[in-house]
Coordinates of C-alpha atoms and ligand atoms in Angstrom, one line a residue:
M393 CA 0.0 0.0 0.0
S394 CA 1.4 3.4 -1.0
T395 CA 1.8 6.2 1.6
P396 CA -1.3 8.5 1.7
S397 CA -0.3 11.7 0.0
C398 CA -3.5 13.7 -0.5
D399 CA -4.5 16.6 1.8
I400 CA -8.2 16.2 1.0
G401 CA -10.5 14.1 -1.0
L402 CA -13.7 14.9 -3.0
I403 CA -16.5 12.6 -4.0
G404 CA -18.9 13.7 -6.8
L405 CA -17.5 15.0 -10.0
A406 CA -20.4 16.8 -11.6
V407 CA -20.3 20.6 -12.2
M408 CA -19.7 21.6 -8.6
G409 CA -17.3 18.8 -7.7
Q410 CA -15.0 19.3 -10.7
N411 CA -14.8 23.0 -10.2
L412 CA -14.2 22.8 -6.5
A413 CA -11.5 20.1 -6.9
L414 CA -9.7 22.4 -9.4
N415 CA -10.0 25.3 -7.0
V416 CA -8.4 23.2 -4.2
A417 CA -5.6 22.0 -6.5
D418 CA -4.9 25.5 -7.7
H419 CA -4.1 26.4 -4.1
G420 CA -1.4 23.8 -3.9
F421 CA -3.4 21.1 -2.0
R422 CA -3.2 17.6 -3.4
I423 CA -6.7 16.2 -3.8
A424 CA -8.0 12.7 -4.4
V425 CA -11.2 12.5 -6.4
Y426 CA -13.8 9.8 -6.8
N427 CA -17.0 9.6 -8.7
R428 CA -19.6 6.8 -8.8
T429 CA -19.3 6.6 -12.6
T430 CA -15.6 5.8 -13.1
A431 CA -15.4 7.1 -16.6
T432 CA -16.1 10.6 -15.3
T433 CA -13.2 10.4 -12.8
E434 CA -10.8 9.2 -15.5
K435 CA -11.8 11.8 -18.0
F436 CA -11.6 14.6 -15.4
V437 CA -8.1 13.6 -14.3
A438 CA -6.9 13.2 -17.8
D439 CA -8.2 16.6 -18.8
H440 CA -6.3 18.3 -16.0
P441 CA -2.8 16.9 -15.8
D442 CA -1.0 20.0 -14.6
T443 CA -2.7 21.5 -11.6
P444 CA -0.4 23.0 -8.9
G445 CA -1.4 20.7 -6.1
G446 CA -2.3 17.6 -8.2
L447 CA -5.4 15.6 -8.8
Q448 CA -5.3 11.9 -7.9
G449 CA -8.2 9.9 -9.5
E450 CA -9.4 6.8 -7.7
T451 CA -11.7 4.2 -9.0
T452 CA -12.7 2.5 -5.8
L453 CA -13.9 4.1 -2.5
A454 CA -11.3 2.0 -0.6
G455 CA -8.5 3.3 -2.8
F456 CA -9.8 6.8 -2.4
V457 CA -9.9 6.6 1.4
Q458 CA -6.4 5.1 1.5
A459 CA -5.0 8.0 -0.6
L460 CA -5.8 10.5 2.2
K461 CA -3.6 11.8 5.0
R462 CA -5.1 11.5 8.5
P463 CA -7.3 12.8 9.8
R464 CA -9.0 12.3 6.5
K465 CA -10.9 15.2 5.1
I466 CA -13.6 14.1 2.6
V467 CA -15.8 16.5 0.7
I468 CA -19.1 15.1 -0.6
L469 CA -20.6 17.0 -3.6
V470 CA -23.3 14.8 -4.9
K471 CA -27.0 15.3 -5.5
A472 CA -28.5 16.4 -2.1
G473 CA -30.7 13.9 -0.3
A474 CA -30.6 10.1 -0.7
A475 CA -27.3 10.2 -2.7
T476 CA -25.5 11.9 0.2
D477 CA -26.7 9.2 2.6
A478 CA -25.7 6.5 0.1
V479 CA -22.2 8.0 -0.1
I480 CA -21.9 8.3 3.7
D481 CA -23.0 4.7 4.2
G482 CA -20.4 3.5 1.8
L483 CA -17.7 5.6 3.4
V484 CA -18.3 5.0 7.1
P485 CA -16.9 1.4 7.3
L486 CA -13.7 2.6 5.6
L487 CA -13.0 5.5 8.0
E488 CA -11.3 5.7 11.3
P489 CA -12.1 7.8 14.4
G490 CA -11.4 11.5 14.0
D491 CA -11.8 11.5 10.2
I492 CA -13.9 14.4 8.8
V493 CA -16.7 14.2 6.3
I494 CA -17.8 17.5 4.8
D495 CA -21.1 17.8 2.9
G496 CA -20.8 20.7 0.5
G497 CA -24.2 20.0 -1.2
N498 CA -27.4 21.8 -0.7
A499 CA -28.5 19.6 2.2
Q500 CA -31.6 20.3 4.2
W501 CA -30.3 21.4 7.6
M502 CA -32.3 18.9 9.5
D503 CA -30.6 16.1 7.5
T504 CA -27.3 17.7 8.4
I505 CA -28.2 17.7 12.1
R506 CA -29.2 14.0 11.8
R507 CA -26.0 13.1 9.9
E508 CA -23.7 14.9 12.3
K509 CA -25.2 13.0 15.2
T510 CA -25.0 9.6 13.5
L511 CA -21.4 10.1 12.6
A512 CA -20.5 11.6 16.0
D513 CA -21.9 8.4 17.6
Q514 CA -19.4 6.5 15.5
G515 CA -16.4 8.7 16.4
L516 CA -16.5 10.5 13.0
R517 CA -16.7 14.3 12.6
F518 CA -19.1 15.9 10.2
V519 CA -19.1 19.4 8.7
G520 CA -22.1 20.6 6.7
S521 CA -20.8 23.4 4.6
G522 CA -23.0 25.7 2.4
V523 CA -21.2 26.4 -0.9
S524 CA -22.6 29.3 -2.9
G525 CA -21.7 30.8 -6.2
G526 CA -22.5 28.0 -8.6
E527 CA -20.0 26.8 -11.1
E528 CA -17.9 30.0 -11.3
G529 CA -17.8 30.4 -7.5
A530 CA -16.7 26.8 -7.0
R531 CA -13.9 27.2 -9.5
F532 CA -12.5 30.6 -8.5
G533 CA -13.9 31.3 -5.0
P534 CA -17.2 30.5 -3.5
S535 CA -18.8 31.8 -0.3
L536 CA -18.5 29.0 2.2
M537 CA -20.8 28.5 5.2
P538 CA -19.4 25.7 7.3
G539 CA -21.2 24.3 10.3
G540 CA -20.6 21.3 12.5
D541 CA -17.8 20.2 14.9
P542 CA -15.7 23.3 15.5
A543 CA -12.5 21.3 16.0
A544 CA -13.2 19.6 12.6
Y545 CA -13.7 23.0 11.0
R546 CA -10.3 24.1 12.4
E547 CA -8.7 21.2 10.5
I548 CA -10.2 22.2 7.2
E549 CA -9.9 26.0 7.8
P550 CA -6.6 26.4 5.9
I551 CA -8.1 24.8 2.8
W552 CA -11.5 26.6 3.2
T553 CA -9.8 29.9 3.7
A554 CA -7.6 29.4 0.7
I555 CA -10.4 28.4 -1.8
A556 CA -13.0 30.9 -0.6
A557 CA -13.8 34.1 -2.6
K558 CA -11.8 37.1 -1.3
V559 CA -13.0 40.7 -0.8
D560 CA -11.1 43.9 -0.5
P561 CA -10.6 44.6 3.2
N562 CA -11.4 48.3 2.8
S563 CA -14.2 48.5 0.2
G564 CA -15.7 45.0 0.8
K565 CA -15.8 44.5 -2.9
P566 CA -15.0 41.1 -4.4
L567 CA -11.4 40.7 -5.6
E568 CA -11.5 39.3 -9.1
G569 CA -9.0 38.2 -11.7
A570 CA -8.5 34.5 -10.7
A571 CA -7.6 32.2 -13.6
P572 CA -6.9 28.5 -13.8
G573 CA -3.7 27.9 -11.8
R574 CA -3.6 31.6 -10.7
P575 CA -5.9 32.1 -7.7
V576 CA -6.5 35.5 -6.1
T577 CA -4.2 36.0 -3.2
G578 CA -4.7 38.4 -0.2
G579 CA -8.0 39.9 0.7
V580 CA -10.6 38.8 3.3
P581 CA -11.8 35.2 2.7
C582 CA -15.6 34.7 2.4
T583 CA -15.8 31.9 4.9
T584 CA -16.3 31.7 8.7
Y585 CA -17.4 29.1 11.2
I586 CA -21.2 29.5 11.4
G587 CA -22.1 27.2 14.3
P588 CA -22.8 23.6 15.3
N589 CA -24.4 20.7 13.3
G590 CA -26.9 22.1 10.7
A591 CA -26.1 25.8 11.2
G592 CA -24.1 26.2 8.0
H593 CA -26.7 24.5 5.8
Y594 CA -29.4 26.5 7.5
V595 CA -27.7 29.8 6.7
K596 CA -27.1 28.7 3.1
M597 CA -30.8 27.9 2.8
V598 CA -31.7 31.4 4.1
H599 CA -29.1 32.9 1.6
N600 CA -31.0 31.1 -1.2
G601 CA -34.4 32.4 0.1
I602 CA -33.0 35.9 0.0
E603 CA -31.7 35.2 -3.5
Y604 CA -35.3 34.2 -4.6
G605 CA -36.5 37.6 -3.2
D606 CA -33.7 39.6 -4.8
M607 CA -34.2 38.0 -8.2
Q608 CA -38.0 38.5 -8.2
M609 CA -37.6 42.1 -7.2
I610 CA -35.3 42.8 -10.0
C611 CA -37.8 41.2 -12.4
E612 CA -40.6 43.5 -11.0
A613 CA -38.4 46.6 -11.6
Y614 CA -37.9 45.3 -15.2
A615 CA -41.6 44.7 -15.7
L616 CA -42.5 48.2 -14.5
M617 CA -40.0 49.8 -16.9
R618 CA -41.1 47.5 -19.8
N619 CA -44.8 47.4 -19.3
L620 CA -45.6 50.7 -17.7
L621 CA -42.9 53.0 -19.2
G622 CA -42.7 51.1 -22.5
M623 CA -38.9 50.9 -22.4
T624 CA -36.9 48.5 -24.6
P625 CA -34.6 45.8 -23.1
P626 CA -31.4 47.7 -24.1
E627 CA -32.9 50.9 -22.5
I628 CA -33.6 49.0 -19.3
A629 CA -30.1 47.4 -19.4
A630 CA -28.7 50.9 -19.4
V631 CA -30.7 51.8 -16.3
F632 CA -29.5 48.6 -14.5
S633 CA -25.9 49.4 -15.5
T634 CA -26.3 52.9 -13.9
W635 CA -27.8 51.3 -10.7
N636 CA -24.9 48.9 -10.5
S637 CA -22.6 51.8 -9.7
G638 CA -24.7 52.9 -6.8
L639 CA -26.5 51.6 -3.7
L640 CA -27.8 48.5 -5.7
D641 CA -24.3 47.5 -6.9
S642 CA -24.5 43.7 -6.9
F643 CA -23.9 40.6 -9.0
L644 CA -27.6 40.1 -9.8
I645 CA -28.0 43.7 -11.1
E646 CA -24.9 43.4 -13.1
I647 CA -25.9 40.1 -14.8
T648 CA -29.4 41.5 -15.4
A649 CA -27.9 44.4 -17.4
D650 CA -25.9 41.9 -19.4
I651 CA -29.0 39.7 -20.1
L652 CA -31.1 42.6 -21.2
Q653 CA -28.4 43.6 -23.7
Q654 CA -28.2 40.1 -25.2
R655 CA -29.8 39.3 -28.5
D656 CA -31.1 35.9 -29.4
P657 CA -28.5 34.4 -31.9
L658 CA -31.3 32.7 -33.9
T659 CA -33.8 35.5 -34.3
G660 CA -32.0 38.7 -33.4
Q661 CA -34.8 39.4 -30.9
P662 CA -34.0 40.6 -27.4
F663 CA -33.0 37.4 -25.7
V664 CA -35.4 38.0 -22.8
D665 CA -38.3 37.9 -25.3
V666 CA -37.5 34.5 -26.6
V667 CA -37.2 32.9 -23.1
L668 CA -40.4 31.2 -22.0
D669 CA -41.8 33.0 -18.9
T670 CA -41.8 30.0 -16.6
A671 CA -39.3 30.0 -13.8
G672 CA -38.0 26.7 -12.3
Q673 CA -36.7 26.1 -8.8
K674 CA -34.8 23.5 -6.8
G675 CA -36.6 23.9 -3.5
T676 CA -34.4 26.0 -1.2
G677 CA -36.7 29.0 -1.4
K678 CA -39.6 26.7 -0.6
W679 CA -37.7 25.3 2.4
T680 CA -37.0 28.8 3.7
S681 CA -40.7 29.7 3.4
V682 CA -41.9 26.5 5.0
N683 CA -39.4 27.0 7.8
A684 CA -40.7 30.5 8.3
L685 CA -44.3 29.1 8.6
D686 CA -43.1 26.3 10.9
M687 CA -41.3 28.8 13.3
G688 CA -44.1 31.4 13.0
V689 CA -41.7 34.1 11.7
P690 CA -43.0 36.7 9.3
A691 CA -41.0 36.3 6.1
P692 CA -43.7 37.0 3.5
T693 CA -41.5 38.6 0.9
V694 CA -39.3 35.5 0.4
A695 CA -42.5 33.3 0.3
E696 CA -44.0 35.7 -2.2
A697 CA -41.0 35.3 -4.5
V698 CA -41.5 31.5 -4.4
F699 CA -45.2 31.9 -5.1
A700 CA -44.3 34.2 -8.0
R701 CA -42.3 31.3 -9.6
F702 CA -45.2 29.0 -9.0
L703 CA -47.6 31.5 -10.7
S704 CA -45.1 31.8 -13.6
A705 CA -45.1 28.0 -14.0
V706 CA -48.9 27.7 -14.7
K707 CA -48.3 29.1 -18.2
D708 CA -51.3 27.4 -19.9
E709 CA -53.7 28.6 -17.2
R710 CA -52.4 32.1 -17.5
T711 CA -52.6 32.1 -21.2
A712 CA -56.3 31.0 -21.0
A713 CA -57.0 33.5 -18.2
A714 CA -55.5 36.4 -20.1
K715 CA -58.3 36.0 -22.7
I716 CA -61.0 36.1 -20.0
L717 CA -60.0 38.3 -17.1
S718 CA -59.9 42.0 -17.4
G719 CA -57.7 44.7 -15.8
P720 CA -56.5 48.3 -16.4
K721 CA -54.4 49.0 -19.5
A722 CA -51.0 50.3 -18.4
N723 CA -50.8 54.0 -19.0
F724 CA -48.0 56.3 -17.8
S725 CA -48.1 60.0 -18.3
G726 CA -45.7 61.4 -15.6
D727 CA -42.0 62.2 -15.6
R728 CA -40.2 59.1 -16.7
Q729 CA -36.9 59.8 -15.1
H730 CA -38.6 60.5 -11.8
F731 CA -40.5 57.2 -12.1
I732 CA -37.3 55.3 -12.9
D733 CA -35.7 56.8 -9.8
A734 CA -38.8 55.8 -7.8
I735 CA -38.5 52.2 -9.1
H736 CA -34.9 52.2 -7.9
D737 CA -36.0 53.2 -4.4
A738 CA -38.8 50.7 -4.4
L739 CA -36.4 47.9 -5.3
Y740 CA -33.9 49.1 -2.6
C741 CA -36.5 49.3 0.2
S742 CA -38.0 45.9 -0.8
K743 CA -34.6 44.4 -0.8
I744 CA -33.9 45.8 2.7
C745 CA -37.1 44.1 3.9
A746 CA -36.2 40.7 2.3
Y747 CA -32.8 40.8 4.1
A748 CA -34.6 41.9 7.3
Q749 CA -36.8 38.9 7.0
G750 CA -33.9 36.5 6.3
F751 CA -32.0 37.7 9.3
Q752 CA -35.2 37.5 11.5
L753 CA -35.4 33.8 10.4
M754 CA -31.8 33.2 11.4
R755 CA -32.4 34.9 14.8
H756 CA -35.3 32.6 15.5
A757 CA -33.5 29.6 14.3
Q758 CA -30.6 30.1 16.7
T759 CA -33.1 30.0 19.6
E760 CA -34.8 27.0 18.1
Y761 CA -31.6 25.0 17.5
G762 CA -29.4 26.4 20.3
W763 CA -27.0 28.2 17.9
Q764 CA -25.1 31.5 18.3
L765 CA -25.1 32.8 14.8
P766 CA -22.5 35.4 13.9
F767 CA -24.8 37.7 11.9
G768 CA -22.3 40.4 11.1
D769 CA -19.8 37.7 9.8
I770 CA -22.6 36.1 7.8
A771 CA -23.2 39.3 5.9
K772 CA -19.4 39.6 5.5
I773 CA -19.0 36.2 3.9
W774 CA -21.8 36.9 1.5
R775 CA -19.9 40.0 0.1
G776 CA -18.0 37.8 -2.4
G777 CA -18.4 34.5 -4.2
C778 CA -22.1 34.1 -3.8
I779 CA -25.1 35.0 -6.0
I780 CA -26.4 37.7 -3.6
R781 CA -23.0 39.4 -3.3
A782 CA -23.7 43.1 -3.1
R783 CA -22.2 46.4 -1.8
F784 CA -25.2 46.6 0.5
L785 CA -24.0 43.7 2.6
Q786 CA -21.2 45.9 4.0
K787 CA -24.0 48.0 5.6
I788 CA -25.5 44.9 7.2
T789 CA -22.2 43.9 8.7
E790 CA -21.9 47.5 10.1
A791 CA -25.4 47.3 11.5
Y792 CA -24.5 44.1 13.4
L793 CA -21.2 45.6 14.6
R794 CA -23.2 48.5 16.0
D795 CA -25.6 46.1 17.7
P796 CA -24.9 42.3 17.6
N797 CA -28.4 41.8 19.2
L798 CA -30.3 43.9 16.6
T799 CA -33.9 42.7 16.7
N800 CA -34.6 43.7 13.1
L801 CA -32.5 45.2 10.4
L802 CA -35.2 47.9 9.8
L803 CA -34.4 49.2 13.3
D804 CA -30.8 49.9 12.6
P805 CA -30.2 53.7 12.3
Y806 CA -28.7 53.4 8.8
F807 CA -31.5 51.2 7.3
R808 CA -34.2 53.1 9.2
G809 CA -32.9 56.3 7.6
E810 CA -32.7 54.8 4.2
V811 CA -36.2 53.5 4.2
D812 CA -37.4 56.8 5.6
R813 CA -35.7 58.6 2.8
C814 CA -37.0 56.3 0.0
Q815 CA -40.4 55.2 1.2
G816 CA -42.3 57.9 -0.6
H817 CA -41.0 56.6 -3.9
W818 CA -41.7 53.0 -2.9
R819 CA -45.3 53.8 -2.1
E820 CA -45.7 55.7 -5.4
V821 CA -44.4 52.7 -7.3
V822 CA -46.6 50.2 -5.5
G823 CA -49.6 52.5 -6.1
A824 CA -48.8 52.8 -9.8
A825 CA -48.2 49.1 -10.2
A826 CA -51.7 48.4 -8.7
T827 CA -53.4 51.1 -10.6
N828 CA -51.9 50.0 -13.9
G829 CA -52.3 46.2 -13.3
V830 CA -48.6 45.4 -13.4
P831 CA -47.9 42.6 -10.9
A832 CA -45.2 43.5 -8.4
P833 CA -45.9 40.9 -5.6
T834 CA -42.6 41.3 -3.7
F835 CA -42.8 45.1 -3.8
Y836 CA -46.3 45.0 -2.4
S837 CA -45.5 42.3 0.1
A838 CA -42.4 44.1 1.4
L839 CA -44.3 47.3 1.8
A840 CA -47.1 45.6 3.7
Y841 CA -44.4 43.9 5.9
Y842 CA -42.9 47.3 6.6
D843 CA -46.2 48.9 7.4
G844 CA -47.3 45.9 9.5
Y845 CA -44.0 45.8 11.4
R846 CA -44.2 49.5 12.3
S847 CA -47.9 49.3 13.4
E848 CA -48.4 49.4 17.1
R849 CA -52.0 48.3 16.6
L850 CA -53.1 45.9 13.9
P851 CA -56.6 44.7 13.0
A852 CA -55.6 41.4 14.6
S853 CA -57.8 42.6 17.5
L854 CA -60.8 42.1 15.2
L855 CA -59.4 38.8 14.0
Q856 CA -59.0 37.4 17.5
A857 CA -62.5 38.6 18.4
Q858 CA -63.8 36.6 15.3
R859 CA -61.9 33.5 16.6
D860 CA -63.5 33.9 20.0
Y861 CA -66.9 34.3 18.4
F862 CA -66.8 31.2 16.3
G863 CA -64.5 28.9 18.2
A864 CA -64.3 30.2 21.8
H865 CA -60.6 30.7 21.2
T866 CA -60.4 33.4 24.0
Y867 CA -58.6 36.7 23.8
E868 CA -56.2 38.8 25.8
R869 CA -57.3 42.3 26.9
T870 CA -55.5 45.6 26.3
D871 CA -56.2 46.6 29.9
Q872 CA -55.0 43.4 31.5
P873 CA -51.5 41.7 31.8
R874 CA -50.5 39.5 28.9
G875 CA -51.2 35.8 29.4
L876 CA -54.6 36.3 30.9
F877 CA -57.3 34.9 28.6
F878 CA -61.0 35.9 28.4
H879 CA -64.0 34.7 26.6
I880 CA -67.4 36.3 25.7
D881 CA -70.4 34.0 25.4
W882 CA -71.5 34.8 21.8
P883 CA -74.0 35.8 20.7
V884 CA -75.8 37.5 23.5
P885 CA -77.5 40.5 21.8
G886 CA -77.0 43.7 23.8
R887 CA -75.5 42.0 26.9
P888 CA -72.0 40.5 26.5
Q889 CA -70.8 38.5 29.5
I890 CA -67.1 38.7 30.2
Q891 CA -65.6 35.6 31.8
S892 CA -62.0 35.1 32.8
Ligands
NBP2043 P1 -25.7 17.1 -9.1 O1 -26.6 17.6 -8.0 O2 -26.3 17.1 -10.4 O3 -25.3 15.6 -8.7 C1 -24.6 14.8 -9.6 C2 -23.5 14.0 -8.8 O4 -24.1 13.2 -7.8 C3 -22.7 13.1 -9.8 O5 -21.4 13.1 -9.4 C4 -23.4 11.8 -9.5 O6 -22.6 10.7 -9.8 C5 -23.6 11.8 -8.0 N1 -24.5 10.8 -7.5 C6 -25.8 10.7 -7.7 BR1 -26.9 11.7 -8.7 N2 -26.4 9.7 -7.0 C7 -25.3 9.1 -6.4 C8 -25.2 8.0 -5.5 N3 -26.2 7.3 -5.2 N4 -23.9 7.7 -5.1 C9 -22.9 8.4 -5.5 N5 -22.9 9.5 -6.3 C10 -24.1 9.8 -6.7 O7 -24.3 17.8 -9.1 P2 -24.0 19.4 -8.9 O8 -24.9 20.2 -9.7 O9 -22.5 19.4 -9.2 O10 -24.3 19.7 -7.4 C11 -23.6 19.0 -6.4 C12 -24.2 19.5 -5.0 O11 -23.9 20.9 -4.9 C13 -25.7 19.4 -4.9 O12 -26.0 19.1 -3.6 C14 -26.2 20.7 -5.3 O13 -27.4 21.0 -4.7 C15 -25.1 21.6 -4.7 N6 -24.9 22.9 -5.3 C16 -25.0 23.1 -6.6 C17 -24.9 24.4 -7.2 C18 -24.9 24.6 -8.7 O14 -24.9 25.7 -9.1 N7 -25.0 23.5 -9.5 C19 -24.6 25.4 -6.4 C20 -24.5 25.3 -5.0 C21 -24.7 24.0 -4.5 P3 -22.6 10.0 -11.3 O15 -21.7 10.8 -12.2 O16 -22.1 8.6 -11.1 O17 -24.1 10.1 -11.7

């Protein structure tokens, strides 16, 4: 048997696995790779003979495990769910106490909690690490959200820090320019230890939920410019380009400008016009929304973005309904530049609300699961590598530096001031969208969230009275301490009886 020579191993050589393995090797670490389908491993290794660290292809799991220095560090990047369990089941009999298994897939956090416990019972260590940034991120620097055994994370930290995206320490902007074999050096790495067991995968899920919101909001801004202002895709692209050098500076705004400039190679039409208007999803936005409902946390804007994708998917029904249902014809007669600026502010305020909801979710989850989540650091590691990377995240980090126990991002002095400054425009845009029949569900939802959150008194008093009326669900009184419940014997016309 040869001496183990690999610093780390990786199982699963689809898009993410191949790119992450090359990223690791670019940083001088020798990596063993294994894939269920052997031909994939052989082709991958043959295609990349000269990486700085070196790739070592293995065709059996036993050979793969034997190639690794101890404690072994094994990254799994296979299809999330049953495939991850199958790989772990195959690995466990080959491992020794202290070895570390790292799941880099989009695992559901409760699966990660279960896996961490099962492996810990067998003397093995488990890290569930969110990996964001897609193919490009995996290759040249993802945002990494590792959770699990802290001692295990310390073992992989040098590799995680090396392969993560880097941001400029002063501006917080991503450092770019990495190329095969020439990774970015210096800068602040976009990784930090998130917390025990499923914390890393939980935070990755919330990241994806916010991403759903961010994307839908950008689409609503586009729809208002297109359908209400009658602008062409290249004209709208120019607006997004301008926005990308201001407060909304972000990867998603940047790629939106690129997409809207793109023409279809086949027809010459604006590319956005030849793409069918049905959006797919892999489920992490739904998980975020279901979790918000399970925990009783108001995160309506993220959920609205998920529902917007569902509504887009019922294309045939919409096509039929469009011929039957009526609504106003979009008609704009005001100052166009003023309205474009207003859309900017509506997008900005809605985005603040989506992030506020995401951080609220994490705040409740840490109580639910006994974590201590580093909110400021989470915003920091999302500044580079991931899909929601944005200048704006620097402000969230600063907000949590000012107050690590911030109840809601909307209460931070900076964000409070920004929403105060921009809300007139936000309300104008929501009003115009409703009046003109342009659907803008996340803009509406975020504004309703904001107005609801700032309301000392909501009509829930009437709602609770209704519950008491039809179901004797009782109610609390404004003039009595919380926790005392009352009931009226309904209906007693003219003579309500109060009972405690
Ligand atoms: P996929 O999610 O498409 O999974 C394909 C890989 O899983 C192949 O290597 C395949 O091996 C392997 N696999 C399957 Br399927 N069943 C297996 C089993 N029972 N035993 C062993 N291997 C099995 O790959 P991906 O798109 O590279 O994503 C990998 C992970 O990263 C996923 O969890 C994904 O959610 C996550 N992620 C993806 C992105 C992205 O942008 N794609 C971003 C962030 C996170 P085979 O070659 O033998 O079929």
